[in-house]
PDB file of C-alpha atoms and ligand atoms in Angstrom:
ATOM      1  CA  UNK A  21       0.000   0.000   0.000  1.00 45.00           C
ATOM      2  CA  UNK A  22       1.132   3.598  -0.603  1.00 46.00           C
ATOM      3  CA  UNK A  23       2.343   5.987   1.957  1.00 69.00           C
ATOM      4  CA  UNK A  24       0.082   7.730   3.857  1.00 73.00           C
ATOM      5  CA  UNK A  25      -2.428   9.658   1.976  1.00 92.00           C
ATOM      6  CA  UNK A  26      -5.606  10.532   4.076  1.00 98.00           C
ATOM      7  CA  UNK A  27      -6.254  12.123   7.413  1.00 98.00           C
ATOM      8  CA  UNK A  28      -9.108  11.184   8.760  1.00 98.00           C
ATOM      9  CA  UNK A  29     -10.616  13.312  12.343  1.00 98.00           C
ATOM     10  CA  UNK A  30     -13.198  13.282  14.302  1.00 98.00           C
ATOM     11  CA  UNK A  31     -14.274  14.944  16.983  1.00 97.00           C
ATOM     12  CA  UNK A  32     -14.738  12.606  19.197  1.00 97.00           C
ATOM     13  CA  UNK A  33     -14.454   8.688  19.796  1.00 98.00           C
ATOM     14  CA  UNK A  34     -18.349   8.256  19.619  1.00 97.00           C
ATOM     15  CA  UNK A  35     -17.663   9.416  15.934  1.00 98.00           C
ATOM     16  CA  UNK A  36     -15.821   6.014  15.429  1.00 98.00           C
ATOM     17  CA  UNK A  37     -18.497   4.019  14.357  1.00 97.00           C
ATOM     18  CA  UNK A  38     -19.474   6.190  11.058  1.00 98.00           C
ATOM     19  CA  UNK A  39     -15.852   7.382  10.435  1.00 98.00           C
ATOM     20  CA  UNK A  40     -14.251   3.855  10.016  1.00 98.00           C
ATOM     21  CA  UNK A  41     -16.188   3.318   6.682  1.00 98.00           C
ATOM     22  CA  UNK A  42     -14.218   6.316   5.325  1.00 98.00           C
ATOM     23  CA  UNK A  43     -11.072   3.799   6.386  1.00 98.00           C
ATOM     24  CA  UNK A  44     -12.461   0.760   4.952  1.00 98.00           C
ATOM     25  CA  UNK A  45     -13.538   2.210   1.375  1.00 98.00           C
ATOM     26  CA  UNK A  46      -9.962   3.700   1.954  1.00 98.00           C
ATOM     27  CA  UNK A  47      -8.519   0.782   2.340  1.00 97.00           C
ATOM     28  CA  UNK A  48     -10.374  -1.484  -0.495  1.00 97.00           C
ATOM     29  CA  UNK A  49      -9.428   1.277  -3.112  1.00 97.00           C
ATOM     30  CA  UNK A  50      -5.839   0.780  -2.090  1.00 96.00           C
ATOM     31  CA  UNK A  51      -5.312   4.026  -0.271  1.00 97.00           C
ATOM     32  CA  UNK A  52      -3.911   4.488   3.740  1.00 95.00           C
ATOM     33  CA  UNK A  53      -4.988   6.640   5.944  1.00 97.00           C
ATOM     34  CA  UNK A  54      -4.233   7.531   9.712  1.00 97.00           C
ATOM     35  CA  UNK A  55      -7.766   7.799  11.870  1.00 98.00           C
ATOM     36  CA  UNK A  56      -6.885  10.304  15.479  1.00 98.00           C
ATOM     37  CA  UNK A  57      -9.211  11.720  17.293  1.00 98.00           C
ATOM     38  CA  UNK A  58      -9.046  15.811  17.393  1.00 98.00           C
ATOM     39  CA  UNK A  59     -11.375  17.920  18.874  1.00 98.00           C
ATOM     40  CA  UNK A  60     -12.288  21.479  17.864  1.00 98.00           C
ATOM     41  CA  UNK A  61     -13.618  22.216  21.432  1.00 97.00           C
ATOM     42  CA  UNK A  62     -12.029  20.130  23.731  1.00 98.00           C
ATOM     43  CA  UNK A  63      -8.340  19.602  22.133  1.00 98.00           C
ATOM     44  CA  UNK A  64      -7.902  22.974  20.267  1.00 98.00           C
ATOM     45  CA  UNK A  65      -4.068  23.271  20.469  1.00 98.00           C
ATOM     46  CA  UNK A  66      -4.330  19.560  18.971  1.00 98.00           C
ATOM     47  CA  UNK A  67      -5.938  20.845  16.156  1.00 98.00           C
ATOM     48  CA  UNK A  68      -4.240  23.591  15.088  1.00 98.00           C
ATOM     49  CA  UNK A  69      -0.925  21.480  15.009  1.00 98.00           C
ATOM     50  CA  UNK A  70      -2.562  18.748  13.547  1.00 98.00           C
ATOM     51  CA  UNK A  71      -4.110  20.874  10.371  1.00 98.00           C
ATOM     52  CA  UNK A  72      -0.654  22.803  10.016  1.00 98.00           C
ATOM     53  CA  UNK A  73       1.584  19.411   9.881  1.00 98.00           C
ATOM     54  CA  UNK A  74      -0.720  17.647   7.975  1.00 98.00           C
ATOM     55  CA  UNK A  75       0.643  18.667   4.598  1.00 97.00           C
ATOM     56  CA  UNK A  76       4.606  18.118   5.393  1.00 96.00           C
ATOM     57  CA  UNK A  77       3.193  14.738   7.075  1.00 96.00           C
ATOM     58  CA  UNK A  78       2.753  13.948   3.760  1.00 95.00           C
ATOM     59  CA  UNK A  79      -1.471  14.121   3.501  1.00 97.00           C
ATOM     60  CA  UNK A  80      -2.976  14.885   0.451  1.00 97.00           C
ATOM     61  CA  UNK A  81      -6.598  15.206   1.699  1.00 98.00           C
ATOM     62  CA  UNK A  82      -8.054  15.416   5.269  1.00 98.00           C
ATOM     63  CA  UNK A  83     -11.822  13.783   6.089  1.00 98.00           C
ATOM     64  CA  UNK A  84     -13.054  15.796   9.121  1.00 98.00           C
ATOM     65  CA  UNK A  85     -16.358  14.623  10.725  1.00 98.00           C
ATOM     66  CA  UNK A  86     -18.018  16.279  13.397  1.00 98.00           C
ATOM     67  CA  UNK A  87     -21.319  16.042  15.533  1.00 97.00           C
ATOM     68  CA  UNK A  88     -23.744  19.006  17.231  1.00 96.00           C
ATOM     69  CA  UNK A  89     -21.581  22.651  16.649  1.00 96.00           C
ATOM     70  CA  UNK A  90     -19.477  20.875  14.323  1.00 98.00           C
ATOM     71  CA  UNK A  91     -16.647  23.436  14.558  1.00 98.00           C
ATOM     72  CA  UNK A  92     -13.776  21.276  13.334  1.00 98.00           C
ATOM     73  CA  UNK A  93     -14.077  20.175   9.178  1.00 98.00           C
ATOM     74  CA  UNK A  94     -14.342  24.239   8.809  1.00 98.00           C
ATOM     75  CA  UNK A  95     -11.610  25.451  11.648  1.00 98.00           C
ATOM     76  CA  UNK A  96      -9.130  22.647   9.876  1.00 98.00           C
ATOM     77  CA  UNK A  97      -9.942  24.035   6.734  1.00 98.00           C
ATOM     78  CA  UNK A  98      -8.975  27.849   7.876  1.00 98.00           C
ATOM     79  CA  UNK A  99      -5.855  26.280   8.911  1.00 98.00           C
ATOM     80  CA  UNK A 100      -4.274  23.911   5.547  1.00 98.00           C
ATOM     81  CA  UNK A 101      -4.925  24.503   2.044  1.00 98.00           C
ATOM     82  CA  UNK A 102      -5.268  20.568   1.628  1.00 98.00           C
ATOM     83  CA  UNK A 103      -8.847  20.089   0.651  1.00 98.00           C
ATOM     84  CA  UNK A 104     -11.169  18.972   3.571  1.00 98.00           C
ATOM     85  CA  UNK A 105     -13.851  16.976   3.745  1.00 99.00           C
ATOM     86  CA  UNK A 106     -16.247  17.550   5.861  1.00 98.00           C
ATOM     87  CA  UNK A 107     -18.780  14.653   7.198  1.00 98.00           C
ATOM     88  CA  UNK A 108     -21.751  15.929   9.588  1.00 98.00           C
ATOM     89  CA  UNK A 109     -22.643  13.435  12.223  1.00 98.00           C
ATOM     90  CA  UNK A 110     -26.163  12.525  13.957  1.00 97.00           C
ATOM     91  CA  UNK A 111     -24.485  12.390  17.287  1.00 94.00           C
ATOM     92  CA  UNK A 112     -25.748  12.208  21.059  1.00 91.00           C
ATOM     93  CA  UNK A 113     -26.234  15.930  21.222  1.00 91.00           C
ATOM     94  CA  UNK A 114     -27.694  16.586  17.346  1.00 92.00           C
ATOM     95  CA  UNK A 115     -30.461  18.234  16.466  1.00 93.00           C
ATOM     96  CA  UNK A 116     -31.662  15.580  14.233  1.00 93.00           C
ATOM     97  CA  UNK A 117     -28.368  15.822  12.893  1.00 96.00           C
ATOM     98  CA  UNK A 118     -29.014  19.851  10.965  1.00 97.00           C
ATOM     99  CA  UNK A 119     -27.018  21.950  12.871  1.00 97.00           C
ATOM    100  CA  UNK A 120     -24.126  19.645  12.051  1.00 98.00           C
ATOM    101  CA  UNK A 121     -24.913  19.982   8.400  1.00 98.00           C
ATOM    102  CA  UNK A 122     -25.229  23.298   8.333  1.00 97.00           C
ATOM    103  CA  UNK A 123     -22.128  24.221  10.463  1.00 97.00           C
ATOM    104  CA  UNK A 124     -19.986  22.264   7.971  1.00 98.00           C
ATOM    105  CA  UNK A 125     -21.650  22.986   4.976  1.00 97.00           C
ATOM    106  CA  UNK A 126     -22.273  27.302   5.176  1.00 96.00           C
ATOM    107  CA  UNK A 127     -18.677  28.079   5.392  1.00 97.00           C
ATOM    108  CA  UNK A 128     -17.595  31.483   4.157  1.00 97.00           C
ATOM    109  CA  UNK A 129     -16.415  32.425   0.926  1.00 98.00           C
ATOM    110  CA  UNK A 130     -12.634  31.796   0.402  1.00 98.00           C
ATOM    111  CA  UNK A 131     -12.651  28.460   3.146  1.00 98.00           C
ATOM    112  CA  UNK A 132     -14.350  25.655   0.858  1.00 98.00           C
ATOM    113  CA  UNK A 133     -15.304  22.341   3.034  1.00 98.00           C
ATOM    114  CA  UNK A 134     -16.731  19.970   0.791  1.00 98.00           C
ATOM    115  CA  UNK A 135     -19.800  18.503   2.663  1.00 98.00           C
ATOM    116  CA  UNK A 136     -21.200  15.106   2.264  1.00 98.00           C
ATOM    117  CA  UNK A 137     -24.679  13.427   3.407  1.00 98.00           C
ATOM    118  CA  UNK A 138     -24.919  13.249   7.249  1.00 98.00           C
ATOM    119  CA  UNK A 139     -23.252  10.300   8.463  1.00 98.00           C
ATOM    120  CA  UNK A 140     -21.635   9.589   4.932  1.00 98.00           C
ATOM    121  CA  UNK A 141     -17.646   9.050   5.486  1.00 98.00           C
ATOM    122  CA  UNK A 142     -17.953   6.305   3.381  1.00 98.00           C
ATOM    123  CA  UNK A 143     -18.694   9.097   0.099  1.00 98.00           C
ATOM    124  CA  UNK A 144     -16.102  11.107   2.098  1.00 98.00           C
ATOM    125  CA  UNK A 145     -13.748   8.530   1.367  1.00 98.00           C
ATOM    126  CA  UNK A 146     -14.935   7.857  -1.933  1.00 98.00           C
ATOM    127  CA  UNK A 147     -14.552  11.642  -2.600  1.00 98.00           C
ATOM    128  CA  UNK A 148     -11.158  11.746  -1.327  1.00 98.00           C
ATOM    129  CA  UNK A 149      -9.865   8.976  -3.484  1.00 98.00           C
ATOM    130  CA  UNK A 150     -11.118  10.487  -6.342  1.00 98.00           C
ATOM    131  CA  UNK A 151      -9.543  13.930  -5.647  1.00 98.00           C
ATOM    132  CA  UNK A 152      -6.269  11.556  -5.213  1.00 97.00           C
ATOM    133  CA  UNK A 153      -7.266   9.814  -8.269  1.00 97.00           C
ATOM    134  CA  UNK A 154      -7.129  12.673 -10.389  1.00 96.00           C
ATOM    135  CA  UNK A 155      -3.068  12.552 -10.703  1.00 95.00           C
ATOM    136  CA  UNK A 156      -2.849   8.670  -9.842  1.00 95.00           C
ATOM    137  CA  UNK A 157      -4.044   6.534 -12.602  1.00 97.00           C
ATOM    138  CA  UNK A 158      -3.852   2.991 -10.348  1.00 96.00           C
ATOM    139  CA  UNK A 159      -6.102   5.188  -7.610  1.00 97.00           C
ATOM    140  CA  UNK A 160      -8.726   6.002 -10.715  1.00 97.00           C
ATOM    141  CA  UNK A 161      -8.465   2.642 -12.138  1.00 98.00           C
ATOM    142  CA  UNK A 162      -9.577   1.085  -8.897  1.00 98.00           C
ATOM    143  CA  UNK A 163     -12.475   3.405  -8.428  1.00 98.00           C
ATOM    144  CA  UNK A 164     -13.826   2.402 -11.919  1.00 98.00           C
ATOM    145  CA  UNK A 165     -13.640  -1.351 -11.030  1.00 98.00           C
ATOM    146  CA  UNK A 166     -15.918  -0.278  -7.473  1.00 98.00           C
ATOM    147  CA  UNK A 167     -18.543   1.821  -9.511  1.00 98.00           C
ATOM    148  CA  UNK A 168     -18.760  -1.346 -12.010  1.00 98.00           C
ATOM    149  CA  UNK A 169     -18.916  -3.762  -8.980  1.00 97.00           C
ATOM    150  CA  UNK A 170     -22.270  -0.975  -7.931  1.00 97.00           C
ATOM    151  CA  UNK A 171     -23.402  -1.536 -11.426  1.00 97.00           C
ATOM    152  CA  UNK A 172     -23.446  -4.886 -11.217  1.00 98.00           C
ATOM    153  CA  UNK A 173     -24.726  -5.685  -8.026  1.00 97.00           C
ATOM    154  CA  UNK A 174     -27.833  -3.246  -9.085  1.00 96.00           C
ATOM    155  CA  UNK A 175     -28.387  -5.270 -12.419  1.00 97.00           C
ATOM    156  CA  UNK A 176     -28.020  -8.376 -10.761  1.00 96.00           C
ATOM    157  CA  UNK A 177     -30.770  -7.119  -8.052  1.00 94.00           C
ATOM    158  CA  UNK A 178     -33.154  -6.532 -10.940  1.00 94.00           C
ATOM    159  CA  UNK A 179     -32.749 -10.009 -12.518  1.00 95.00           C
ATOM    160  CA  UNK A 180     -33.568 -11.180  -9.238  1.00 92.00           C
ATOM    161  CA  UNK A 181     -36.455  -9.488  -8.820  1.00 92.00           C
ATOM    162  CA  UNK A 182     -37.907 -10.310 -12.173  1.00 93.00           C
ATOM    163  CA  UNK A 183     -37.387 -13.824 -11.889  1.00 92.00           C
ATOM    164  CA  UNK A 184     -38.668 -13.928  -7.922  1.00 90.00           C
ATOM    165  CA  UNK A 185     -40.753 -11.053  -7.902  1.00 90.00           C
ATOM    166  CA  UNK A 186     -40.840  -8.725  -4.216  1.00 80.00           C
ATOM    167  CA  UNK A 187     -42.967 -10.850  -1.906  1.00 77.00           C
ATOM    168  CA  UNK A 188     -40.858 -13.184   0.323  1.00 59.00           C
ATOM    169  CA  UNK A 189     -37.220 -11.688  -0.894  1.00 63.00           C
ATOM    170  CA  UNK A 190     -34.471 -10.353   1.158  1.00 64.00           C
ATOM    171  CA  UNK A 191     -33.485  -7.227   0.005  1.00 61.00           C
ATOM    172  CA  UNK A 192     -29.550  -7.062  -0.030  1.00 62.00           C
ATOM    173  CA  UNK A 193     -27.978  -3.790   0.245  1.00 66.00           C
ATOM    174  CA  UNK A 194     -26.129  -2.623  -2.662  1.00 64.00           C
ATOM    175  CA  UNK A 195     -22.663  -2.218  -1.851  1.00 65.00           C
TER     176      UNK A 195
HETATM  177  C1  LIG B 224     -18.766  16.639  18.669  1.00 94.24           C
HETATM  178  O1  LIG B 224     -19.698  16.397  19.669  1.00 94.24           O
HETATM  179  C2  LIG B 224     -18.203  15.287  18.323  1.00 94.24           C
HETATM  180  O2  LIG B 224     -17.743  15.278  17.007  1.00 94.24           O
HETATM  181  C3  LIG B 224     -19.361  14.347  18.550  1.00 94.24           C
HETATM  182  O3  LIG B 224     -20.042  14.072  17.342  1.00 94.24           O
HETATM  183  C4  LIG B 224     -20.271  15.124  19.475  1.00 94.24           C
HETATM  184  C5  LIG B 224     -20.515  14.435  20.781  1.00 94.24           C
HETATM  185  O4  LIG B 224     -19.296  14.130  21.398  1.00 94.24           O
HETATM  186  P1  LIG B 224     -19.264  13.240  22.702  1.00 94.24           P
HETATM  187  O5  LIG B 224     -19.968  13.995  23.782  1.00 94.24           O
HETATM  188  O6  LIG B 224     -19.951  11.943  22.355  1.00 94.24           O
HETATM  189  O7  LIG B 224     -17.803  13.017  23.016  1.00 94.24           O
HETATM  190  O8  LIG B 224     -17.772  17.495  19.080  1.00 94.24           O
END
């Protein structure tokens, strides 16, 4: 596997559980990463030396997700000109997740965080391969054979469903 590629934050541990499938689609598109913990609030020395090491630590894009006043995708971002990713998390003390999406997606003009869905690391990572992908032709070959296998998988549901029909059948997730 390459060198390390992707940083991937989070505010907090209770995070974890949605961040790791940035890792794993990471991972499966050949790609490391490094997952720590950094908190806007609680740990905001950590950030700020985390966001301006990150590029000579040799990352080429950083995944920040972030629950409730989701301060960190958009304070990392004010502090690297790396792209970041932001990924706003239904957490504990969410509003029905909102005022995580909108505190990581309404950034001012001139400090871009490119939002996903809430609770979507695994399009963060996605995202962050194909950023990577777009001056690493093994990274973009990869993500062609994963969109295929979505393609497939999709088709395959279909001819299952014509020859079954609905009632009775297990609908398996795509991907
Ligand atoms: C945010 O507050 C974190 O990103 C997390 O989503 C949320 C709740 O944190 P905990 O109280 O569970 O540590 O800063």
């Amino acid at each position: 596997m390459s060198n390390l590629k992707v940083g991937i934050i989070m505010g907090s541990q209770s995070d974890l559980n949605v961040m790791s499938e940035a890792e794993e689609i990471l991972e499966r598109l050949g790609l490391s990463s490094e997952v720590s913990i950094v908190s806007a609030h609680r740990t905001p020395r950590q950030m700020v030396e985390y966001a301006q090491s990150a590029r000579s630590r040799g990352f080429k894009v950083i995944i920040a997700g972030a629950g409730g006043a989701a301060h960190l995708p958009g304070m990392v971002a004010s502090l690297t000109s790396l792209p970041v990713i932001g990924v706003p998390i239904k957490s504990r003390n969410s509003l029905d997740g909102w005022d995580s999406v909108l505190s990581i997606l309404q950034m001012p003009a001139g400090i871009p965080v490119a939002t996903v869905a809430l609770d979507g690391a695994k399009n963060a990572g996605i995202l962050a391969a194909e950023i990577i992908g777009a001056f690493d032709k093994g990274v973009t070959n990869r993500l062609d054979d994963y969109k295929k296998s979505l393609e497939v998988a999709v088709l395959n549901h279909d001819k299952h469903l014509k020859r079954n029909g609905w009632k009775g059948n297990e609908i398996e997730e795509v991907e």
